[in-house]
Coordinates of C-alpha atoms and ligand atoms in Angstrom, one line a residue:
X23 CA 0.0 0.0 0.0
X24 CA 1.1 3.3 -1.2
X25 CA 2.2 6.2 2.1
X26 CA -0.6 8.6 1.2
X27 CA 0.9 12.4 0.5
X28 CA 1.2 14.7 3.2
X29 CA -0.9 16.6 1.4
X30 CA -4.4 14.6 1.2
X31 CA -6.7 16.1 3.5
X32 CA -10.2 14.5 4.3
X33 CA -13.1 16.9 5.5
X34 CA -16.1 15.5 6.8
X35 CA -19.5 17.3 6.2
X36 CA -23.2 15.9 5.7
X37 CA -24.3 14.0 2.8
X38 CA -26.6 16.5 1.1
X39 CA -27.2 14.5 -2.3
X40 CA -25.8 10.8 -3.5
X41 CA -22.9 10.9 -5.8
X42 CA -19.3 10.9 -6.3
X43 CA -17.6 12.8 -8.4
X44 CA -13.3 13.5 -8.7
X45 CA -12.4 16.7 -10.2
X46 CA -10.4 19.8 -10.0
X47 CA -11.4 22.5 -7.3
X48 CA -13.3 25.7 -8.9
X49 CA -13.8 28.4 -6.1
X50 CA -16.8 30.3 -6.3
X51 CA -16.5 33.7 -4.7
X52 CA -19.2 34.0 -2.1
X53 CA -19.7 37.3 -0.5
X54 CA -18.8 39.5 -3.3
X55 CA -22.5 39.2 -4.3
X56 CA -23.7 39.6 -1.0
X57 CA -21.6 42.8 -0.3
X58 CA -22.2 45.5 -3.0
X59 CA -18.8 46.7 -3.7
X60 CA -19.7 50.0 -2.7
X61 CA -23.0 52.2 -2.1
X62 CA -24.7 52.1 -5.2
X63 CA -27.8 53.2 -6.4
X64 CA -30.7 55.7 -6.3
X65 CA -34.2 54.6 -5.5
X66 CA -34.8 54.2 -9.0
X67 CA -32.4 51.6 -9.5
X68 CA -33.4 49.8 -6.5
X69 CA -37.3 49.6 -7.8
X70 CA -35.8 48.6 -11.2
X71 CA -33.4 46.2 -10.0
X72 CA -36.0 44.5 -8.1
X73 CA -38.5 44.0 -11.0
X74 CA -35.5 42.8 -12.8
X75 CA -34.6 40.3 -10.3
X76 CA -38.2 39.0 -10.6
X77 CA -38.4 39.0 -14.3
X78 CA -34.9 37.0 -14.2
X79 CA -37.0 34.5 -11.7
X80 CA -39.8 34.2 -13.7
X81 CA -37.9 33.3 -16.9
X82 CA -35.8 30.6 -15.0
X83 CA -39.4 29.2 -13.4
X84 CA -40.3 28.6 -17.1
X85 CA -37.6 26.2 -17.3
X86 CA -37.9 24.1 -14.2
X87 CA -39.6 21.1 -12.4
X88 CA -42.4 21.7 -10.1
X89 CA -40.6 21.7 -7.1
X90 CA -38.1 23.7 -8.5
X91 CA -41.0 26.4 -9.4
X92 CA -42.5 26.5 -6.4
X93 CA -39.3 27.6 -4.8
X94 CA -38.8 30.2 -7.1
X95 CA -42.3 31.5 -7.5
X96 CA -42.0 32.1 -3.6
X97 CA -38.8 34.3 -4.5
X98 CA -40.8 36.2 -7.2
X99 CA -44.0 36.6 -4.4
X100 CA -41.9 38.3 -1.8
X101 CA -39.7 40.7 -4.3
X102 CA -43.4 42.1 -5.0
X103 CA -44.3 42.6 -1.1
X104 CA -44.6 46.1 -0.2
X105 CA -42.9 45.1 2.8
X106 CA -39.6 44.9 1.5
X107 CA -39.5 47.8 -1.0
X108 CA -41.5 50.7 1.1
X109 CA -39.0 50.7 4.0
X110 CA -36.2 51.0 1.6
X111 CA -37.6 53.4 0.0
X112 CA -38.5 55.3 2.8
X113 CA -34.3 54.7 3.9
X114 CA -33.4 55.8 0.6
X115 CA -35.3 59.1 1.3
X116 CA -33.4 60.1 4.3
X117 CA -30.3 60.0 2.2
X118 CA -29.2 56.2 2.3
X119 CA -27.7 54.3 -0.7
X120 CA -29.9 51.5 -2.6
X121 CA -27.8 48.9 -1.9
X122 CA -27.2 49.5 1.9
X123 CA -31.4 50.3 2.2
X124 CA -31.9 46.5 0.6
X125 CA -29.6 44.6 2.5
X126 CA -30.7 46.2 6.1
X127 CA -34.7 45.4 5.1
X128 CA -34.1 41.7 3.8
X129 CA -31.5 41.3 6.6
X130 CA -34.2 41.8 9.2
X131 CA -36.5 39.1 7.7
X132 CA -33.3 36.8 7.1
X133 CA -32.7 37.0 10.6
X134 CA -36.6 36.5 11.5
X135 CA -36.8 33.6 9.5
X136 CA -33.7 32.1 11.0
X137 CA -34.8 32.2 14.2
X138 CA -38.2 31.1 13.5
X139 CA -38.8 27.1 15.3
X140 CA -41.2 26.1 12.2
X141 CA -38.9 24.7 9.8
X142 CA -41.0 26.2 6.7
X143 CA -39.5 29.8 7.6
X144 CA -35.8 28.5 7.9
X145 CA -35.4 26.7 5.2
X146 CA -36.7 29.9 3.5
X147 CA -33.8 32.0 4.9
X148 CA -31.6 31.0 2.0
X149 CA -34.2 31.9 -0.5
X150 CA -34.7 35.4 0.9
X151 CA -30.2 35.4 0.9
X152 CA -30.8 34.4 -2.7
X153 CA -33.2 37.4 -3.2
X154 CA -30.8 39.7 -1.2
X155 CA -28.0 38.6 -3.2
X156 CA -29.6 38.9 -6.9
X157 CA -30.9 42.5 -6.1
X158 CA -27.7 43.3 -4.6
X159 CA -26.1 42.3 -7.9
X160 CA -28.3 43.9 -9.9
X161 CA -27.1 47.5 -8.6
X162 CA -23.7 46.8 -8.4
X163 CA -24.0 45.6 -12.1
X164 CA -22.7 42.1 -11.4
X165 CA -22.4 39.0 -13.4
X166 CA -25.4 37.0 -11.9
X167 CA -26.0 34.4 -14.9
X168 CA -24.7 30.6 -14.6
X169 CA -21.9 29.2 -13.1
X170 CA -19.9 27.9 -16.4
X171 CA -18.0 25.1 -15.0
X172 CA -15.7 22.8 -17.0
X173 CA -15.6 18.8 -17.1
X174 CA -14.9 17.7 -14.2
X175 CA -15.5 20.1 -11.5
X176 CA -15.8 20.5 -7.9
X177 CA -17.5 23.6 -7.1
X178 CA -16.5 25.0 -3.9
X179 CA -18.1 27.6 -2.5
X180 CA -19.8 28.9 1.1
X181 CA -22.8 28.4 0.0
X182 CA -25.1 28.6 -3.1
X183 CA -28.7 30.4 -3.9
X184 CA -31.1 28.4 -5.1
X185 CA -31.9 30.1 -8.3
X186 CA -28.2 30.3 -9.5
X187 CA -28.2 26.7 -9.0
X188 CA -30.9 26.0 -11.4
X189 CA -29.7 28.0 -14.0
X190 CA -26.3 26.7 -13.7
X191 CA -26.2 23.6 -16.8
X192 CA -24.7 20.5 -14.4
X193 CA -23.2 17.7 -16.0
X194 CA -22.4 14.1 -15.0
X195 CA -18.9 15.5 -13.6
X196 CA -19.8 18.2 -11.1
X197 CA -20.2 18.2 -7.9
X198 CA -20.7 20.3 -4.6
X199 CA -19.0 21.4 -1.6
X200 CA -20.4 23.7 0.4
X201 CA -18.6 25.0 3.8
X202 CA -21.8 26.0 5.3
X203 CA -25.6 25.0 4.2
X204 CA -27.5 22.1 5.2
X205 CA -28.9 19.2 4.1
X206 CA -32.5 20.5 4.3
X207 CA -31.6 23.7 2.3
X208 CA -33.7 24.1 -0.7
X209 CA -30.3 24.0 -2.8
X210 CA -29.9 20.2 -1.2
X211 CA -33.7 19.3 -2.1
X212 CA -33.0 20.7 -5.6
X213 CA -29.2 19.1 -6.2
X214 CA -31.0 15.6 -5.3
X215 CA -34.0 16.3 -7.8
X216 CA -30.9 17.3 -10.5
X217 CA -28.7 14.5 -9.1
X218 CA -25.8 17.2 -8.8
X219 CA -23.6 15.1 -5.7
X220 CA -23.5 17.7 -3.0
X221 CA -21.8 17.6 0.3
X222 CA -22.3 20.4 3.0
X223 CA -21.4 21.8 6.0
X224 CA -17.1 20.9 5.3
X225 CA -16.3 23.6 7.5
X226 CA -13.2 26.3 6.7
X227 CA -11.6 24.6 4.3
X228 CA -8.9 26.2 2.1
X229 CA -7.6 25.9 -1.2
X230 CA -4.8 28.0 -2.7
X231 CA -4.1 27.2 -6.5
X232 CA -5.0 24.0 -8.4
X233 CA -6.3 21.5 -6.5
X234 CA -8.2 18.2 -7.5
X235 CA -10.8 16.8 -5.1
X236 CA -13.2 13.8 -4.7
X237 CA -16.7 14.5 -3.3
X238 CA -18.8 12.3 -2.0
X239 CA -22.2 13.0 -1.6
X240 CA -23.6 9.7 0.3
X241 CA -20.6 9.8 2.8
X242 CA -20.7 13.4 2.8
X243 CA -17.0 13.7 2.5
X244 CA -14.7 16.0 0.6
X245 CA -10.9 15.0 0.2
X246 CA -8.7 17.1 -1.3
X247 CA -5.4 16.3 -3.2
X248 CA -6.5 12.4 -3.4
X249 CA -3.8 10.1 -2.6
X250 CA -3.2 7.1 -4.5
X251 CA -5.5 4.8 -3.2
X252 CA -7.9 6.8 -2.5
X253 CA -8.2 7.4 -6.5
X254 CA -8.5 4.0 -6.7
X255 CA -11.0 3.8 -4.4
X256 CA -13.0 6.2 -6.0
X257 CA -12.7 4.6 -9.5
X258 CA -13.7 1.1 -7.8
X259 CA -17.1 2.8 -6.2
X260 CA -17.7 4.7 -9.3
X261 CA -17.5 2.1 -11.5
X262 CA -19.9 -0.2 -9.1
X263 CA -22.3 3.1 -9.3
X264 CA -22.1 3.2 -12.9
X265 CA -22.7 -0.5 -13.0
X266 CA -26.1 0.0 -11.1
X267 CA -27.8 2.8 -12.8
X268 CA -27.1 0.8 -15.8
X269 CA -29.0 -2.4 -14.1
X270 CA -31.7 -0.4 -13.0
X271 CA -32.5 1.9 -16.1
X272 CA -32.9 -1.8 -17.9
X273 CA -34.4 -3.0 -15.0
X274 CA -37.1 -0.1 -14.9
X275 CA -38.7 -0.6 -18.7
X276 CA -39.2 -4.2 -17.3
X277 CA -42.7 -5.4 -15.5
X278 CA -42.3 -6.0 -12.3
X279 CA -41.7 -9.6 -10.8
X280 CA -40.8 -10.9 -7.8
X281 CA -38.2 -13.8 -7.5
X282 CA -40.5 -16.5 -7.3
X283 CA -42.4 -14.9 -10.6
X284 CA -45.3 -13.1 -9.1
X285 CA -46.4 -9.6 -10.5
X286 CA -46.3 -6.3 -8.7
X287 CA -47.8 -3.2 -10.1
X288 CA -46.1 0.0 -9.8
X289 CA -47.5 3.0 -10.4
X290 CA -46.0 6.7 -10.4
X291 CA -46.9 9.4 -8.5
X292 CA -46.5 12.9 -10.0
X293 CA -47.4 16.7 -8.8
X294 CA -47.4 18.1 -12.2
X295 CA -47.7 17.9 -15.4
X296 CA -44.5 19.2 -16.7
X297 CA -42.6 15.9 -14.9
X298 CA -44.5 13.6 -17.8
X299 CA -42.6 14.9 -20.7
X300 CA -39.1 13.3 -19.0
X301 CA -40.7 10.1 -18.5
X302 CA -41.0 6.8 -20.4
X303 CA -44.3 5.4 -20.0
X304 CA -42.8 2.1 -20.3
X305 CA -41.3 1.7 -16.8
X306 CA -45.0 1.8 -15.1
X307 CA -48.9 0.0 -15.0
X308 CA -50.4 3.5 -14.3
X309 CA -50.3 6.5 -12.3
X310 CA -51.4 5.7 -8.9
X311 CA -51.1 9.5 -7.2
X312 CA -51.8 13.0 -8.9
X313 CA -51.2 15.6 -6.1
X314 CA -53.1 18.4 -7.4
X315 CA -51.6 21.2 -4.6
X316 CA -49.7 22.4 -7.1
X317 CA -52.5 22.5 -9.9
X318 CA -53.9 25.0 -7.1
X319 CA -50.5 26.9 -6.2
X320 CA -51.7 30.1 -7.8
X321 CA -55.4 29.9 -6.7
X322 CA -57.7 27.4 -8.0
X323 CA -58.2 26.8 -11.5
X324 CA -61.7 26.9 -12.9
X325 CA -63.4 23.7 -14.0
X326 CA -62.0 23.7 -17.2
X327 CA -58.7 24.3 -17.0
X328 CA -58.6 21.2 -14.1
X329 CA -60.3 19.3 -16.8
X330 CA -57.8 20.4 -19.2
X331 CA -54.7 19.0 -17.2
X332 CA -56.7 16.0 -16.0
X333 CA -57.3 15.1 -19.4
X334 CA -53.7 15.7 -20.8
X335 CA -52.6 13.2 -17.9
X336 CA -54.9 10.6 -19.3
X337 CA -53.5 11.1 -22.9
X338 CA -50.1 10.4 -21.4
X339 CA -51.4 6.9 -19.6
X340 CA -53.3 5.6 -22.4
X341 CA -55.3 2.7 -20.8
X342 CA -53.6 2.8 -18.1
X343 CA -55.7 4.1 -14.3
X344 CA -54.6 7.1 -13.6
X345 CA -55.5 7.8 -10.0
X346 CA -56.3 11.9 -8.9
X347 CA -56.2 12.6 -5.7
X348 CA -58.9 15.8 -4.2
X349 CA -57.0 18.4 -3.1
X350 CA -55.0 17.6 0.1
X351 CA -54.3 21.0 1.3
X352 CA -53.3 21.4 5.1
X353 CA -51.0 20.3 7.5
X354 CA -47.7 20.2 5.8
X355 CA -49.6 21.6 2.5
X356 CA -50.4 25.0 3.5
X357 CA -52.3 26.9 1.1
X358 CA -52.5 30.7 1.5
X359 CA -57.0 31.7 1.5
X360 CA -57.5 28.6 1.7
X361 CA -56.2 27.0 4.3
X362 CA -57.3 28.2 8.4
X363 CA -54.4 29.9 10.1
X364 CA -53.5 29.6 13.4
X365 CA -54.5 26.0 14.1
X366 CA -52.4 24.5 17.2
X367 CA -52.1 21.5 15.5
X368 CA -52.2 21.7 11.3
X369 CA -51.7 18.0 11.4
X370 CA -54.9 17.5 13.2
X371 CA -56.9 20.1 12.0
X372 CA -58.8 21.2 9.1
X373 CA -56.8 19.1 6.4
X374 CA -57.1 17.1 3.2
X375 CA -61.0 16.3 2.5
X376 CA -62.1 18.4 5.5
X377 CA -60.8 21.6 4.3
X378 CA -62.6 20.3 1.3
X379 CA -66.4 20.1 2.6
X380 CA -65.4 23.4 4.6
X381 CA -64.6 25.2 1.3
X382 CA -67.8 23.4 -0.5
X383 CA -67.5 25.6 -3.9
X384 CA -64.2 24.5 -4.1
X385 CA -64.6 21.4 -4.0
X386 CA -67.2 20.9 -6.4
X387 CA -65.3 22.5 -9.2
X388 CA -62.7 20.0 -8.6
X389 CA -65.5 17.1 -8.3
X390 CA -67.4 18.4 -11.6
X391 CA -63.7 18.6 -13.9
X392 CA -63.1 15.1 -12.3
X393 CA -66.4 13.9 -13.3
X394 CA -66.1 15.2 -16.7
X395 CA -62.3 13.9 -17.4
X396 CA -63.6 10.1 -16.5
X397 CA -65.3 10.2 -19.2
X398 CA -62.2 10.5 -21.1
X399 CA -60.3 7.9 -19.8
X400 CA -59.5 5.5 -16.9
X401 CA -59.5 7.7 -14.6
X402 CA -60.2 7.4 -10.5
X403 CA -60.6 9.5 -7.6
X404 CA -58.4 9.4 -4.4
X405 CA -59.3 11.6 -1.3
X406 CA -57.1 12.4 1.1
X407 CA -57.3 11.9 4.9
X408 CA -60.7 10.2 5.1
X409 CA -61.7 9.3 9.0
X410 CA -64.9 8.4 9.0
X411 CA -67.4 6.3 7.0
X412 CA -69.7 9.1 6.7
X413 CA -67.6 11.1 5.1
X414 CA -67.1 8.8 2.1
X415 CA -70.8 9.1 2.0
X416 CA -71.0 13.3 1.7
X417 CA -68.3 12.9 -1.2
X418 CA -70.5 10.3 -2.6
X419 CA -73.5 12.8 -2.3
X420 CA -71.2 15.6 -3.5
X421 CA -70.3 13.8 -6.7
X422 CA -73.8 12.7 -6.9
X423 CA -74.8 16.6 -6.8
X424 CA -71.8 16.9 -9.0
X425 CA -73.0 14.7 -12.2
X426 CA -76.5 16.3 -11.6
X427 CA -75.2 19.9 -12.6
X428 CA -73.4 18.6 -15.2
X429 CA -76.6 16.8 -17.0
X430 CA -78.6 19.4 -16.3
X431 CA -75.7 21.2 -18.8
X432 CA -75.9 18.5 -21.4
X433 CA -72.4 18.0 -20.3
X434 CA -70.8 14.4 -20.9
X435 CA -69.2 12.8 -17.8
X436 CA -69.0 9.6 -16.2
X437 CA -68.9 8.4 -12.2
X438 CA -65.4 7.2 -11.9
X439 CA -64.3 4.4 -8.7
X440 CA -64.0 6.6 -5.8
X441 CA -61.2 5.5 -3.2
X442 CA -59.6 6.7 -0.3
X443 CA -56.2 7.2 1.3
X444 CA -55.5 5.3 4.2
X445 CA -53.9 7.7 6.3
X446 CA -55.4 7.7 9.6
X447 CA -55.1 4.8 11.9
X448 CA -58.8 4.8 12.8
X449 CA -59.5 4.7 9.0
X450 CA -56.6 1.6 8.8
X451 CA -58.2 -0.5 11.6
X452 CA -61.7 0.2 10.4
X453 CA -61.2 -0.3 6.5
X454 CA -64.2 -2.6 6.3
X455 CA -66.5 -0.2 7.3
X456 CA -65.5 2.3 4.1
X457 CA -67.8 1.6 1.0
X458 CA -65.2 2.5 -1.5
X459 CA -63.9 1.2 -4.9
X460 CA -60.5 1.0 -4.2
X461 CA -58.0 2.0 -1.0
X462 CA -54.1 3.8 -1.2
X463 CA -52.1 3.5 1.8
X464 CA -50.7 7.0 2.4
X465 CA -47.9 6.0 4.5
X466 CA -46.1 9.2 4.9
X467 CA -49.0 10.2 7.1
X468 CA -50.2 7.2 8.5
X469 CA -46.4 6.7 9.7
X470 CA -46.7 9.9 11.9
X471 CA -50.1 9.5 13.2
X472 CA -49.2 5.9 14.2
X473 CA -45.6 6.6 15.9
X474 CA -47.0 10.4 17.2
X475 CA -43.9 11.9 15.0
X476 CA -44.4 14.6 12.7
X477 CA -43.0 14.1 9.2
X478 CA -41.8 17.4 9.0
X479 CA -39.5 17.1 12.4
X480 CA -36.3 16.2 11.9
X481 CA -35.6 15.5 15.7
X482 CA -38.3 12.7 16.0
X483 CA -37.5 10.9 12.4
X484 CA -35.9 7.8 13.7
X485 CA -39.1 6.9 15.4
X486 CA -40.8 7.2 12.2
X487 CA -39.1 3.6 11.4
X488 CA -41.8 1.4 9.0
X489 CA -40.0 -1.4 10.7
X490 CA -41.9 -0.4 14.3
X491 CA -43.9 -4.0 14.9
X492 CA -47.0 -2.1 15.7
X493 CA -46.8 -0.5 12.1
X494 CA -46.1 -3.5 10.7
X495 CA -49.1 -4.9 12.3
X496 CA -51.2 -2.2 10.9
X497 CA -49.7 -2.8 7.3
X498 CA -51.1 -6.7 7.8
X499 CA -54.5 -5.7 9.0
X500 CA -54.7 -3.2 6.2
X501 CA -54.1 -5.5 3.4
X502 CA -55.6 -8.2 5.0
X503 CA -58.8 -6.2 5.7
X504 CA -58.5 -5.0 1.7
X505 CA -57.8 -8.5 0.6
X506 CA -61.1 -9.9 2.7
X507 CA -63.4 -8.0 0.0
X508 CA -61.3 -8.6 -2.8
X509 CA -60.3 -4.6 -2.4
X510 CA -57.8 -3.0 -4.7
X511 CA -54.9 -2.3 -2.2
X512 CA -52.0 -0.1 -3.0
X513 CA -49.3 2.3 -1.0
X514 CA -48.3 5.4 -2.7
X515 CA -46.2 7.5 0.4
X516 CA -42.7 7.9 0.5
X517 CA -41.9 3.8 1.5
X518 CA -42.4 2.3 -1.3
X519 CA -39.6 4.2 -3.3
X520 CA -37.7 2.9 -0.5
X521 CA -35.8 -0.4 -2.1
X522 CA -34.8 -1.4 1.7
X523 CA -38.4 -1.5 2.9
X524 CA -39.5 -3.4 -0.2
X525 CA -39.1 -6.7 1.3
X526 CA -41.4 -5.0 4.5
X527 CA -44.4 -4.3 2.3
X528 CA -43.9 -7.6 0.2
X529 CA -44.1 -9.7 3.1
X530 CA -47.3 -7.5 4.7
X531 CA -48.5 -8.6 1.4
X532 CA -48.8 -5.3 -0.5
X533 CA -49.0 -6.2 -4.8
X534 CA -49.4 -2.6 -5.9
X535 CA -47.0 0.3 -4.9
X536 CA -47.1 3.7 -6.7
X537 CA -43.6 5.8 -6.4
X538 CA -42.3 9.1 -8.3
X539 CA -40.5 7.7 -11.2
X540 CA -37.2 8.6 -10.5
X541 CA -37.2 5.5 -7.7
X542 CA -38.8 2.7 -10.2
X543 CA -35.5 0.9 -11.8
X544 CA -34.3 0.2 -7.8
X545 CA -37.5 -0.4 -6.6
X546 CA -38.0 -3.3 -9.4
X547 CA -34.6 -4.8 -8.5
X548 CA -35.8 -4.8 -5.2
X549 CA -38.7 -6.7 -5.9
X550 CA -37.0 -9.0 -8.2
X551 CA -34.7 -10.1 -5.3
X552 CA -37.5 -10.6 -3.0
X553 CA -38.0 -13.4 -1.2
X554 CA -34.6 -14.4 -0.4
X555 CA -33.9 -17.8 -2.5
X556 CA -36.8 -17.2 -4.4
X557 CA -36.1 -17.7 -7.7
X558 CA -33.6 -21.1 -6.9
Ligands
PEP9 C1 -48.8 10.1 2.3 O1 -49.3 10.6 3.3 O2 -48.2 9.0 2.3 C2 -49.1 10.6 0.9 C3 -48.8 10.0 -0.2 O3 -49.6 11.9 0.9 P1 -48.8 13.2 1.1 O4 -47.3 12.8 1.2 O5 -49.0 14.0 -0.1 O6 -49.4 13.8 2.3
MG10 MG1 -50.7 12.3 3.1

């Protein structure tokens, strides 16, 4: 074995996004966009170089995924508050510069939504830096457009907005280091969505000339100057990576079998339209989960617009169900005018279908577009955090109410299966009391109502652990239950893009599971090696 160089230095961070990637070391200059070189600028400037900054935004949101958008879009809504311009303006009046007026208002939000304890408002901070920064940019007439990195590249920096980010074109051969950030940051959220390998948090690490550097994103580790071995390492693990994606891209346009031959469904979930376009419709049996939140993001759409998009989903499926789920605002979904603020508990409260029936108008547009796009397609409605029996029955009188309108219009529609998430435990224990057409097992949710942990708390996540034999109970009683009346069974939360809990729902006896699409070539591998010795 080979001394390693004096000079190979390991620095361990947080895994931010999977990946590893060995290239040379391009520094990215933080702070010269957060500090104007200078005073600059009249107020004049600063109301143009605001509406600039949101024009810039708006162009970049016309380029990215949905949960890239809705990152931005926030950006865009808070550059248009009065909050933040007025009380520059006013400063600006009394004889301060643009650029000094900006940073002291955003600076006093930045350090409100630091210090807020709901996680929503800090992970907003660096959006409302990224705002700061762009205006700031604007006046001092810096270069604000994409990083241009070359092959191979490890950019380090202290840490990155959001927005440059996505309009930075990655390749297969970047990566990120970032001394500060955090693995909840929306740039992490958005580096996993691009698959950009991003490590965070390295701490104060230096580098004076050129350097080369391996970054690995699932360790969440950044070496620099690589000895020997540790090249070799990496070109070992990178070659064992490569070797997977390529297993699981041919295992994805495969059906799904387990070892002993036995069919599973899977189904996608999507959020938006725009995530079709990038997928094969090959690698699935059908979409088991529309969230329609973001359909709603910018108010709610009028019946024919919803039917619009529901119909274009169809188109895309073919045959194939497509499953919509009613609007599931609430809880971890908050939905400004529509959702009730100040609830103690969001979880609890007025969520999923019950903000529905307390928002009845709403709810009917939605209920009419749906009615109208089944008779388009195979289409199927899903609502969200049923409880009670009776409640199936008011959406049952709803859609009856529903179809009535629409006749009464000469309008064609159809009465598609109606089914329900299985989200609540009550609801899980008591499936045979639901008269439904088909059940979904939304186990992000049912997960946190069963262990008492929120989802959204990163302090009570290991007890959120699937593996928990009273959830696991729940799971058998649930399919069980399902399978008892021959009821169409399937889970669509977070676990079943899981490959490691595959065996877990397998076993509980689970046939159909519905995942974004991204997950489906390891989750059919997974299901091909399951049982153990199956297939000898
Ligand atoms: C779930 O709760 O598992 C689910 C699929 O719904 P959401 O994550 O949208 O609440
Ligand atoms: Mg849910």
């Amino acid at each position: 074995m080979n001394a390693p160089p004096a000079r190979a230095r390991l620095f361990a961070g947080q895994p931010a996004a999977p990946g590893l990637v060995l290239g040379r070391v391009v520094q990215l200059a933080n702070g010269a966009r957060t500090s104007a070189p200078g005073p600059a600028g009249s107020e004049r400037e600063l109301v143009q170089a605001v509406a600039e900054a949101a024009s810039q935004l708006r162009d970049l949101m016309t380029r990215c995924a949905a949960e890239a958008r809705k990152i931005l879009e926030f950006q865009v809504e808070f550059l248009s508050d009065p909050v933040l311009l007025e009380p520059a303006q006013e400063a600006i009046a009394t004889g301060t510069d643009a650029s000094t007026a900006w940073r002291a208002v955003i600076d006093v939000h930045i350090a409100d939504f630091e210090a807020s304890t709901d996680d929503y408002f800090r992970h907003r901070s660096g959006d409302l830096r990224d705002m700061r920064a762009r205006v700031l940019a604007l006046l001092a007439g810096d270069d604000i457009g994409p990083l241009r990195l070359p092959e191979r590249a490890i950019l380090l920096a202290d840490d990155l907005e959001p927005s440059r980010f996505l309009a930075t074109p990655w390749g297969t051969n970047h990566a990120i280091a970032l001394r500060g950030g955090s693995p909840t940051a929306h740039v992490a959220l958005l580096a996993r969505a691009r698959r950009v390998p991003m490590v965070v948090g390295v701490g104060d690490v230096a580098v004076h000339g050129e350097c080369t550097a391996i970054v690995d994103g699932s360790k969440g580790t950044l070496v620099l100057e690589p000895d020997e071995d540790q090249v070799a390492g990496f070109a070992r693990t990178r070659a064992r990576l490569a070797a997977t994606q390529i297993d699981e891209a041919a295992a994805a346009v495969r059906p799904a079998r387990t070892a002993s031959g036995e069919r599973v469904d899977v189904l996608l979930n999507i959020a938006s339209l725009g995530e079709l376009a990038a997928i094969d419709p090959a690698i699935c049996d059908g979409i088991g989960l529309v969230r329609t939140e973001l359909l709603f993001a910018q108010g709610p759409p009028d019946e024919e617009s919803q039917l619009a998009y529901y119909e274009r989903i169809l188109r895309w499926a073919g045959a194939r169900p497509v499953i919509v789920r009613t609007l599931d605002a609430g809880g971890d979904k908050p939905m400004p005018g529509v959702t009730i603020d100040g609830e103690g508990n969001p979880f609890l409260g007025v969520r999923g279908v019950r903000l529905s029936f307390a928002a009845p108008d709403l709810f009917k547009v939605q209920l009419r577009a749906l009615l109208r796009a089944a008779a388009a397609g195979n289409l199927r409605v899903l609502v969200p955090m049923i409880t009670a029996a009776e409640e199936v029955q008011r959406v049952r009188a709803l859609l009856a109410q529903a179809a009535a309108e629409l006749a009464a219009r000469g309008v064609p529609h159809a009465m598609p299966p109606l089914g329900i998430m299985i989200e609540v435990p009550a609801a899980a224990l008591a499936l045979d009391t639901f008269a439904v057409d088909f059940a979904s097992i939304g186990s992000n949710d049912l997960l946190q109502y069963t262990m008492a942990a929120a989802r959204d708390n990163p302090a009570v996540t290991p007890l959120t652990d699937p593996r928990h034999p009273g959830f696991v109970r729940l799971l058998q009683t649930i399919v069980q239950s399902a399978a008892a009346r021959t009821l169409p069974l399937s889970l669509c939360g977070d676990l079943a893009a899981q490959p490691e809990h595959i065996p877990l729902l397998l076993s509980a006896g689970l046939r159909t599971l519905s995942m974004p699409a991204a997950a489906v070539g390891a989750v059919k591998r997974a299901i091909a090696a399951w049982p153990a010795g199956g297939g000898d």
